[in-house]
Amino acid sequence: MGFFKHIRSKSKQQQQQRQQQQDQDRYGPGYDDGFGRTGFRGFPSNLAARLPTAVLDNIFRYVCPHVEDRSYLTAEESMVDGCMLCDMRDLAHCSLVCRRWNEVAMNLLYSSVRIDAVHYCEREAELAEKRKHRFFERNADPRDAPRARLALFCQTVRARDHLARRVLVLKLAYMTREVCKADLARTVSVLPNLQYVDLPEGFFADDNSCTTLRTELQARCPDIRRMKYTAGGEHMFTYLSTRRTWQSLEVLELAALNAEPAMLVRVLGSLLTLHELKMSDMSWVDDTLFDTIPGYPSFPPLHKLSLENMSSLSASGLVTYLSRPETREVLSSLTLRDTDIHPASLHSILAQAPYLTHLSIIETVSRSFPSDSVPLMASTSLVALHYEIMSARSMAQSMQPPSKSYYAYLAQSLHANALPSLRALYVRDADFPETLILEPPRPGFAQMDDHYNPMSSAAGRAGAAAARGFTQELEVYSKGLDELEWNFTCVSPPTGPGPGNRGSYTPQRPISAYKFLEAGHPDAANVFLNPSGDANMRSGGGGGLVGPSMTTLENRLSLPPGWAVGAGAGDARKSVLVGNGFGGFLAVPVDESQAGKRPGSAGSWRNSGGDALGGSGGGGADKKHGRGKSESRRDLWR
């Protein structure tokens, strides 16, 4: 027997040597294909096992996308596309390939855990059918699949401590966390690094049915990052400052909590890592919440602040809170819903919040916007704005709903370019996008010098501010009172003159300035501007060129390149304005035999024969070499 064993072992060694030689010949760097080209012929069979850990981690994140979820939202609010149970099953199968894959996959699989009630795919119908045809349990109660999944997860983390330490987020379906309170308490008792867990509603109100769960969570999970307190949980809320529990809280929600402003400030001041706060249904809390008293803690600086149904809070209290430097330099998101903060006072809040990027105001109004002079909403940092103003039910069917005046105020702020960084706008007015696009005509001479401006200097500055218009692309989401989905409209600024350079509405053509030149100006008859904006001066049929007086006139006028001046000094310009349906104006051809003609907006500047349109002696040349019939039609119907 020993002789045959020796032969078998020797044969096995020879076979392994031949296999190693074949692999070296096939994959080795000295491979030659017979044509003088050396290199690799193929890939080794264990290439996947040699992938770096970072690459494997990235691949597994695509296999199971919800493992990247580190948000402090409930399972219903943080759902992703696809079937999350199937994705978790696929990642578990990947962990069985080899030890190296197991280490990477287990780290992801147990960092963010979801226990859903059903499969969001066709597999749920197959499993439900199989559960009905159990041979020995035909008359038994239906099996609670989510509860069984939670029990298996509890058994795993209680048996393997290294897996329990990896769990950071635990999310469960609503009915699972409401029914399986005992199983949930046994599970969280072995999760020392847990940061967020979906809890039953009774937990936040200090319900007796959640006593065991509350005790285990306070004793075993000190790193909780989000918590909520409702009416009945005032005693547990005070533990944050007295017993110093959960000092790593980052997100806190208070709903209908019967607490005085002094106690609120004392508890909130003890949470050094708090950066997001939501307060709702606390009408007894007034502006004293934001007062600063020496020797006592103040309302903490926050990144996100949400106030809902707080009827005693006013804009003056919020401005007082934002007047502190450590507060206004941190606040980036503000939500106001059914408070005493009127939309007409938003300008004062924006002036005190230079780093605010998201603002949401949701109000129901019964009166129109104040007729007094209210400053426009101005902010250089605001990126997203939820401006949802709705009329009260008693005023919704009136001739002019009050909410229309509030949206007119918003449109005025946008047309004045007071919100240059705004990119997303949400409104509850289905006609608001048309209000932005169909902007009323603005005076094109609003930026002229006072010496040539017939209006007063104050009015000229106001017209110049309003004439700036949009300078950024704006995404408008509108929804009427009877609509369920947001309607998207993209409003783009004009990209400049010329064919093909258009925004969502055409740029405004120059509008006449009545007698903008003085009657006795010596060069008024020979002034024109070519498309490049250079001032030129011609005499008669096209002689001499520019002099110092023309340069001075150009600097004083600051006219756009579309202007041309007629032959007579002080003549009034002639314009025809026809809407194009997108907020701009069509270029309608006028009688070109008139001396005061101007060029069209589509290729009407011609220098044929050395003459230019608008010259004092270029009338015949203009008629001969000017815009043809086809170009006129194109200019009319462009």
XYZ file of C-alpha atoms in Angstrom:
638
model
C 0.000 0.000 0.000
C 2.880 2.357 0.735
C 4.332 1.747 -2.745
C 1.080 2.742 -4.513
C 0.709 5.761 -2.234
C 4.193 6.889 -3.208
C 3.326 6.530 -6.901
C 0.106 8.515 -6.502
C 1.844 11.341 -4.599
C 4.630 11.524 -7.169
C 2.112 11.620 -10.022
C 0.189 14.392 -8.271
C 3.334 16.458 -7.832
C 4.196 16.070 -11.511
C 0.685 17.162 -12.467
C 0.951 20.286 -10.294
C 4.313 21.159 -11.806
C 2.909 20.833 -15.322
C -0.033 23.080 -14.394
C 2.291 25.706 -12.938
C 4.430 25.617 -16.056
C 1.377 26.033 -18.275
C 0.178 28.998 -16.228
C 3.604 30.589 -16.438
C 3.776 30.051 -20.188
C 0.271 31.427 -20.622
C 0.259 34.372 -18.242
C 3.939 35.025 -17.636
C 5.642 38.209 -18.848
C 7.891 36.193 -21.150
C 5.066 34.994 -23.390
C 5.895 35.149 -27.097
C 3.225 34.810 -29.765
C 5.738 33.784 -32.470
C 5.781 37.199 -34.148
C 8.198 38.884 -31.778
C 5.436 40.345 -29.563
C 5.656 39.527 -25.913
C 3.121 40.127 -23.184
C 0.109 38.558 -21.431
C -2.124 36.246 -23.344
C -5.045 36.301 -20.931
C -6.020 36.978 -17.335
C -5.480 34.749 -14.321
C -8.496 33.003 -12.922
C -8.154 34.686 -9.505
C -7.973 38.274 -10.763
C -11.142 39.250 -8.880
C -9.585 38.056 -5.651
C -6.603 40.339 -6.238
C -8.681 43.528 -6.586
C -7.825 46.269 -4.079
C -10.107 46.659 -1.097
C -11.258 50.100 -2.213
C -12.327 48.718 -5.611
C -14.239 45.842 -4.027
C -15.938 48.256 -1.645
C -17.046 50.446 -4.541
C -18.375 47.457 -6.512
C -20.350 46.112 -3.570
C -21.958 49.519 -3.059
C -23.480 49.170 -6.511
C -24.702 45.683 -5.652
C -26.546 46.953 -2.566
C -27.066 50.746 -2.830
C -28.817 51.231 0.503
C -25.650 50.355 2.464
C -24.530 53.932 1.748
C -27.508 55.329 3.621
C -26.212 57.202 6.670
C -29.134 59.605 6.891
C -31.201 60.018 10.026
C -34.498 59.486 8.216
C -37.055 56.754 8.760
C -37.256 53.690 6.547
C -40.236 55.164 4.704
C -38.427 58.428 3.982
C -35.140 56.914 2.806
C -36.227 54.295 0.316
C -34.133 53.726 -2.813
C -35.038 52.339 -6.206
C -35.234 48.582 -6.563
C -35.840 45.774 -4.108
C -33.716 46.362 -1.026
C -34.186 42.835 0.359
C -32.960 41.306 -2.893
C -29.978 43.675 -2.958
C -29.069 42.644 0.570
C -29.385 38.976 -0.398
C -27.047 39.489 -3.383
C -24.454 41.177 -1.192
C -24.700 38.274 1.288
C -24.009 35.865 -1.570
C -20.928 37.900 -2.522
C -19.606 37.483 1.012
C -19.503 33.703 0.508
C -17.084 33.809 -2.431
C -13.844 34.021 -0.465
C -12.494 35.296 2.813
C -11.303 38.574 1.352
C -14.689 39.316 -0.167
C -16.341 38.289 3.086
C -14.454 40.919 5.068
C -15.415 43.761 2.713
C -19.009 42.628 2.196
C -19.714 42.093 5.894
C -18.459 45.568 6.724
C -21.011 47.038 4.327
C -23.790 44.585 5.070
C -23.871 45.340 8.787
C -23.081 49.065 8.758
C -26.544 50.131 7.532
C -29.252 47.504 8.098
C -32.788 47.654 6.711
C -35.539 45.196 7.651
C -38.357 45.765 5.191
C -41.778 44.186 5.365
C -41.980 42.898 1.785
C -39.961 42.414 -1.370
C -40.493 45.244 -3.826
C -40.344 42.893 -6.796
C -42.118 39.857 -8.222
C -40.406 37.604 -5.674
C -42.886 38.714 -2.998
C -45.776 37.063 -4.865
C -43.812 33.821 -5.148
C -42.917 33.804 -1.464
C -46.489 34.635 -0.429
C -47.746 31.708 -2.471
C -45.238 29.351 -0.868
C -46.250 30.459 2.606
C -49.843 29.428 1.880
C -48.918 25.835 0.937
C -47.145 24.663 4.075
C -47.982 20.986 4.528
C -47.757 20.761 8.311
C -49.019 24.275 9.103
C -52.081 24.695 6.937
C -54.270 25.928 9.770
C -51.584 27.954 11.531
C -51.483 31.731 11.637
C -49.697 33.492 8.761
C -45.996 33.860 9.373
C -44.817 37.374 10.159
C -41.830 37.635 7.822
C -40.468 41.006 9.097
C -40.574 39.785 12.675
C -38.712 36.631 11.677
C -36.059 38.730 9.921
C -35.613 40.901 13.027
C -35.319 37.791 15.224
C -32.617 36.332 12.957
C -30.716 39.624 12.956
C -30.947 39.788 16.747
C -29.625 36.233 17.028
C -26.684 37.047 14.751
C -25.514 40.240 16.476
C -25.904 38.716 19.941
C -23.762 35.738 18.913
C -21.058 37.711 17.054
C -19.755 40.759 18.846
C -17.548 41.909 15.948
C -20.615 42.230 13.728
C -22.617 44.043 16.390
C -19.932 46.721 16.659
C -20.226 47.488 12.960
C -23.921 48.407 13.068
C -24.408 52.171 12.780
C -27.914 52.507 11.327
C -30.915 50.223 11.896
C -34.137 50.937 9.991
C -37.347 48.967 10.279
C -40.767 49.084 8.709
C -43.454 50.994 10.611
C -45.500 48.004 11.797
C -42.365 46.045 12.687
C -41.094 48.681 15.114
C -44.569 49.206 16.558
C -45.224 45.507 17.249
C -41.790 44.014 17.941
C -40.715 46.296 20.805
C -39.269 43.463 22.922
C -37.191 42.078 20.020
C -35.999 45.586 19.218
C -34.923 46.126 22.826
C -32.920 42.875 22.817
C -31.286 43.913 19.561
C -30.183 47.434 20.525
C -28.797 46.179 23.825
C -25.782 44.694 21.975
C -25.193 47.568 19.508
C -22.777 49.947 21.276
C -21.962 52.085 18.210
C -25.531 52.586 17.033
C -26.190 56.119 15.744
C -29.765 55.891 14.496
C -32.659 53.458 14.927
C -36.316 53.658 13.939
C -38.360 53.793 17.132
C -42.091 53.380 17.840
C -44.224 56.493 18.331
C -44.841 55.718 21.997
C -41.122 55.996 22.714
C -41.129 59.777 22.064
C -44.099 60.365 24.384
C -42.619 58.328 27.270
C -45.205 55.572 26.910
C -45.063 52.746 29.457
C -44.958 50.078 26.761
C -41.537 51.385 25.673
C -39.912 51.493 29.113
C -37.612 48.521 28.474
C -36.626 49.791 25.066
C -35.928 53.291 26.429
C -33.813 51.920 29.294
C -31.707 49.736 27.014
C -31.204 52.513 24.483
C -30.079 55.022 27.109
C -27.713 52.560 28.782
C -26.255 50.699 25.790
C -26.301 53.237 22.921
C -24.673 56.507 24.039
C -23.873 57.661 20.482
C -27.433 58.273 19.262
C -27.482 61.193 16.782
C -31.204 61.915 16.309
C -34.079 62.040 18.777
C -37.635 63.316 18.926
C -39.756 64.426 21.892
C -43.506 64.970 21.842
C -46.193 65.834 24.390
C -45.692 63.622 27.434
C -41.932 63.293 27.046
C -40.982 66.445 28.986
C -39.427 64.455 31.825
C -37.254 62.448 29.448
C -36.316 65.666 27.629
C -34.811 67.143 30.791
C -32.491 64.111 31.063
C -30.445 65.593 28.222
C -29.120 68.269 30.580
C -29.440 66.613 34.002
C -28.168 63.091 33.270
C -26.129 64.093 30.219
C -27.562 61.348 28.015
C -26.959 61.338 24.270
C -24.581 64.280 24.201
C -23.752 63.525 20.546
C -27.201 64.491 19.278
C -27.046 66.259 15.918
C -30.739 66.360 14.915
C -33.514 67.120 17.388
C -37.268 67.419 16.850
C -39.664 68.916 19.388
C -43.415 68.595 18.729
C -46.091 69.980 21.090
C -43.679 69.767 23.987
C -44.999 71.549 27.110
C -41.809 73.334 28.070
C -41.046 76.927 28.956
C -38.584 78.901 26.821
C -36.079 79.038 29.701
C -36.014 75.235 30.021
C -35.747 74.825 26.265
C -32.733 77.114 26.091
C -31.054 75.360 29.043
C -31.410 71.912 27.510
C -30.528 72.992 23.973
C -27.484 74.859 25.226
C -26.090 71.648 26.741
C -26.027 69.888 23.342
C -22.731 71.013 21.858
C -23.002 69.002 18.629
C -26.579 69.972 17.756
C -26.834 71.481 14.254
C -30.433 70.815 13.150
C -33.592 71.646 15.134
C -37.278 71.360 14.271
C -39.934 72.871 16.510
C -43.654 72.477 15.796
C -47.022 73.005 17.485
C -45.611 75.110 20.313
C -47.699 78.270 20.131
C -46.786 79.371 23.679
C -43.108 79.900 22.767
C -42.455 83.566 21.961
C -39.503 85.787 21.028
C -37.948 85.446 24.488
C -36.560 82.135 23.232
C -33.883 84.081 21.324
C -33.004 86.577 24.044
C -29.443 86.685 25.306
C -29.045 86.996 29.085
C -25.557 87.291 30.610
C -24.724 84.309 32.793
C -27.310 82.036 31.158
C -27.018 79.790 28.084
C -28.258 81.213 24.796
C -30.111 79.596 21.943
C -27.418 77.550 20.175
C -26.137 78.309 16.656
C -27.715 75.944 14.128
C -27.149 74.958 10.517
C -30.834 74.145 9.942
C -33.795 75.633 11.766
C -37.425 74.692 11.128
C -40.366 76.454 12.803
C -43.890 75.139 12.179
C -47.135 76.287 13.786
C -45.305 78.716 16.061
C -47.785 81.579 16.058
C -46.041 83.585 18.797
C -42.687 83.923 17.029
C -42.171 87.105 15.006
C -39.579 88.394 12.592
C -38.031 90.692 15.208
C -37.129 87.732 17.420
C -35.542 85.883 14.520
C -33.584 88.997 13.509
C -32.344 89.246 17.110
C -31.157 85.634 16.905
C -29.379 86.294 13.602
C -27.702 89.418 14.906
C -25.174 87.259 16.771
C -22.056 86.649 14.620
C -21.708 82.988 15.597
C -25.292 82.399 14.447
C -25.558 84.239 11.130
C -22.278 82.738 9.902
C -23.597 79.185 10.447
C -27.287 79.191 9.506
C -27.740 77.754 6.007
C -31.360 76.518 5.967
C -34.485 78.137 7.396
C -38.063 76.811 7.220
C -41.065 78.874 8.304
C -44.568 77.431 8.246
C -47.649 79.043 9.758
C -45.753 81.441 11.994
C -46.203 85.128 12.787
C -43.350 85.978 10.410
C -44.976 87.829 7.509
C -43.543 87.433 3.979
C -43.155 91.220 3.859
C -40.464 90.951 6.553
C -38.312 88.409 4.712
C -36.011 91.164 3.462
C -34.866 91.900 7.027
C -34.157 88.201 7.688
C -32.184 87.806 4.458
C -30.164 90.900 5.276
C -29.025 89.274 8.546
C -28.263 85.828 7.029
C -25.398 86.205 4.538
C -24.770 82.442 4.291
C -28.374 81.264 3.977
C -28.743 78.893 0.991
C -32.230 77.434 1.516
C -35.327 79.347 2.599
C -38.840 77.932 2.844
C -41.904 79.938 3.813
C -45.381 78.395 3.721
C -48.186 80.723 4.744
C -51.935 81.181 4.259
C -52.857 84.852 3.853
C -56.177 86.658 3.964
C -54.917 90.157 3.135
C -52.999 91.520 0.195
C -49.357 92.488 0.344
C -48.794 95.779 2.225
C -49.008 98.793 -0.035
C -46.195 100.549 1.813
C -42.741 100.684 0.310
C -41.228 97.325 1.246
C -37.606 96.607 0.246
C -37.078 93.771 -2.180
C -35.846 90.361 -1.070
C -32.109 90.475 -1.654
C -29.555 87.731 -1.026
C -26.363 86.733 -2.816
C -26.188 83.287 -1.206
C -29.756 81.959 -1.546
C -29.872 78.948 -3.889
C -33.293 77.347 -3.226
C -36.491 79.160 -2.284
C -39.839 77.604 -1.334
C -42.285 80.500 -1.563
C -45.645 78.828 -1.046
C -48.210 81.527 -0.323
C -51.858 80.476 -0.482
C -55.033 82.481 -0.068
C -57.452 81.638 2.706
C -60.501 79.590 1.755
C -62.780 82.573 2.265
C -60.703 84.667 -0.171
C -59.799 82.018 -2.748
C -62.817 82.772 -4.988
C -62.487 86.561 -4.862
C -61.857 88.706 -7.908
C -58.192 89.126 -7.008
C -56.881 86.521 -4.503
C -54.514 88.042 -1.922
C -51.735 85.622 -2.845
C -51.342 87.275 -6.273
C -49.858 90.401 -4.697
C -47.266 88.322 -2.833
C -46.141 86.622 -6.030
C -45.968 90.017 -7.722
C -43.550 91.085 -4.983
C -41.464 87.955 -5.610
C -41.441 88.584 -9.377
C -40.324 92.146 -8.794
C -37.395 90.925 -6.691
C -36.384 88.459 -9.398
C -36.680 90.975 -12.227
C -34.474 93.369 -10.270
C -31.784 90.650 -10.042
C -31.871 90.846 -6.243
C -31.408 87.043 -5.962
C -28.517 86.355 -8.368
C -27.571 82.929 -6.945
C -31.105 81.486 -6.940
C -31.366 78.250 -8.926
C -34.562 76.502 -7.715
C -37.889 78.163 -6.942
C -41.070 76.464 -5.650
C -44.360 78.388 -5.802
C -48.033 77.540 -5.340
C -49.158 79.598 -8.320
C -49.575 77.787 -11.620
C -49.271 81.051 -13.622
C -46.092 82.314 -11.980
C -43.650 81.064 -14.690
C -45.519 83.126 -17.287
C -45.204 86.126 -14.991
C -41.442 85.756 -15.079
C -41.192 85.173 -18.804
C -43.616 87.912 -19.859
C -41.696 90.709 -18.218
C -43.032 94.196 -18.969
C -40.820 96.340 -21.256
C -38.078 98.245 -19.494
C -36.460 101.496 -20.655
C -33.297 100.697 -22.561
C -31.802 104.065 -21.657
C -32.052 103.535 -17.903
C -28.283 103.534 -17.489
C -27.637 106.733 -19.445
C -26.047 109.775 -17.954
C -28.313 112.252 -16.232
C -27.317 114.941 -18.715
C -29.026 113.000 -21.520
C -31.634 111.196 -19.483
C -35.023 112.913 -19.579
C -36.029 111.232 -16.316
C -34.789 112.141 -12.879
C -31.652 110.486 -11.569
C -33.553 108.461 -8.938
C -35.972 107.105 -11.533
C -33.091 106.340 -13.842
C -31.352 104.298 -11.204
C -34.544 102.410 -10.472
C -35.019 101.679 -14.155
C -31.422 100.503 -14.445
C -31.889 98.107 -11.531
C -35.065 96.704 -13.042
C -33.563 96.434 -16.525
C -30.897 93.990 -15.439
C -33.379 91.105 -15.405
C -32.234 87.528 -15.010
C -28.584 86.673 -15.053
C -28.866 82.989 -14.117
C -30.830 79.945 -15.201
C -33.799 79.453 -12.897
C -35.736 76.215 -12.333
C -39.318 77.048 -11.401
C -41.558 74.377 -9.850
C -45.169 75.509 -9.785
C -48.302 73.832 -8.494
C -51.885 75.019 -8.286
C -54.181 74.450 -5.355
C -55.915 71.560 -7.129
C -52.745 69.871 -8.414
C -50.749 67.075 -6.844
C -47.518 67.150 -8.840
C -45.008 69.942 -9.367
C -44.811 71.405 -12.867
C -41.280 72.174 -14.005
C -40.345 75.258 -16.033
C -36.802 76.343 -16.831
C -36.343 80.087 -17.275
C -33.068 80.893 -19.017
C -31.553 84.350 -19.430
C -30.889 85.686 -22.927
C -27.432 84.781 -24.179
C -26.947 87.961 -26.184
C -27.755 89.296 -29.622
C -27.362 87.340 -32.793
C -29.030 84.313 -34.346
C -29.080 81.214 -32.175
C -28.271 83.100 -28.960
C -31.592 83.043 -27.142
C -32.884 82.247 -23.759
C -36.399 81.314 -22.794
C -37.495 84.737 -23.953
C -35.909 86.987 -26.517
C -33.779 89.914 -25.353
C -35.344 93.322 -25.482
C -34.641 95.524 -28.454
C -33.584 99.113 -27.863
C -36.553 101.342 -27.124
C -36.701 104.936 -28.256
C -35.566 107.743 -25.968
C -37.542 110.797 -26.844
C -35.072 113.556 -27.850
C -32.199 112.014 -25.950
C -29.769 114.277 -27.856
C -29.811 117.943 -27.247
C -31.273 119.954 -30.068
C -28.163 121.984 -30.693
C -25.531 119.257 -30.567
C -23.059 119.873 -33.408
C -22.441 116.184 -34.177
C -25.982 114.905 -33.775
C -26.507 114.506 -37.506
C -23.497 112.293 -38.099
C -23.496 109.918 -35.135
C -24.022 106.183 -35.446
C -22.816 103.085 -33.661
C -21.729 99.981 -35.551
C -22.370 96.449 -34.231
C -19.025 96.307 -32.457
C -19.957 99.290 -30.364
C -17.306 101.611 -31.846
C -18.433 105.157 -32.413
C -17.885 106.511 -35.900
C -18.508 109.842 -37.476
C -19.244 110.442 -41.121
C -19.982 113.606 -43.018
C -22.007 113.726 -46.186
C -21.786 110.509 -48.122
C -19.161 108.806 -46.049
C -16.100 110.881 -45.482
C -14.016 111.510 -42.505
C -13.701 109.660 -39.328
C -13.941 109.916 -35.651
C -12.889 112.944 -33.652
C -12.459 113.663 -29.930
C -15.956 115.063 -29.624
C -17.413 111.721 -30.749
C -15.446 109.798 -28.146
C -16.718 112.095 -25.416
C -20.267 111.682 -26.681
C -19.951 107.886 -26.695
C -18.695 107.806 -23.128
C -21.497 110.036 -21.944
C -24.242 108.187 -23.740
C -23.209 104.570 -22.972
C -25.619 103.476 -25.689
C -26.122 99.815 -26.663
C -24.864 98.769 -30.103
C -28.345 98.664 -31.648
C -28.803 102.435 -31.666
C -28.590 104.673 -34.699
C -29.340 108.341 -34.966
C -31.210 110.075 -37.732
C -30.128 113.013 -39.790
C -31.984 115.749 -37.984
C -30.705 117.057 -34.674
C -33.031 116.152 -31.845
C -35.274 113.967 -33.976
C -37.415 111.444 -32.153
C -36.622 107.775 -32.846
C -39.312 105.553 -34.293
C -40.027 102.105 -32.870
C -42.620 99.415 -33.419
C -43.068 96.885 -30.574
C -44.857 93.596 -31.256
C -44.835 90.754 -28.729
C -43.442 87.402 -29.829
C -45.328 85.301 -27.259
C -42.229 84.641 -25.124
C -41.828 87.972 -23.406
C -39.725 89.604 -26.127
C -40.563 91.661 -29.178
C -40.572 91.003 -32.912
C -38.533 93.170 -35.231
C -41.116 94.663 -37.569
C -39.731 96.427 -40.679
C -40.533 100.111 -40.895
C -40.445 102.520 -43.806
C -36.767 102.596 -44.703
C -37.133 105.787 -46.753
C -37.434 107.814 -43.572
C -34.378 109.596 -42.334
C -34.750 108.389 -38.813
C -34.538 104.723 -39.681
C -32.692 102.218 -37.498
C -31.247 98.800 -38.236
C -33.129 95.581 -37.588
C -31.905 92.927 -35.204
C -31.051 90.270 -37.810
C -28.158 91.177 -40.059
C -29.189 94.683 -41.049
C -25.801 96.319 -40.471
C -24.286 96.445 -43.920
C -21.173 98.202 -45.149
C -21.774 97.524 -48.835
C -20.128 100.162 -51.022
C -18.457 101.778 -48.051
C -21.729 103.125 -46.601
C -23.334 102.379 -43.294
C -26.967 102.381 -42.316
C -28.056 105.486 -40.572
C -25.508 107.812 -42.167
C -26.728 111.217 -43.208
C -25.869 110.686 -46.826
C -26.394 106.945 -46.967
C -30.094 106.908 -47.730
C -29.748 105.697 -51.311
C -27.053 103.211 -50.515
C -29.128 101.901 -47.664
C -32.124 101.343 -49.872
C -30.020 99.635 -52.463
C -27.844 97.465 -50.300
C -30.027 97.269 -47.169
C -32.081 94.424 -45.882
C -33.932 92.440 -48.554
C -37.447 91.108 -48.535
C -36.430 87.642 -47.405
C -34.392 89.004 -44.515
C -37.269 91.247 -43.536
C -39.608 88.291 -43.440
C -37.110 86.293 -41.417
C -36.767 89.164 -38.999
C -40.527 89.396 -38.649
C -41.212 85.690 -38.045
C -38.018 84.605 -36.269
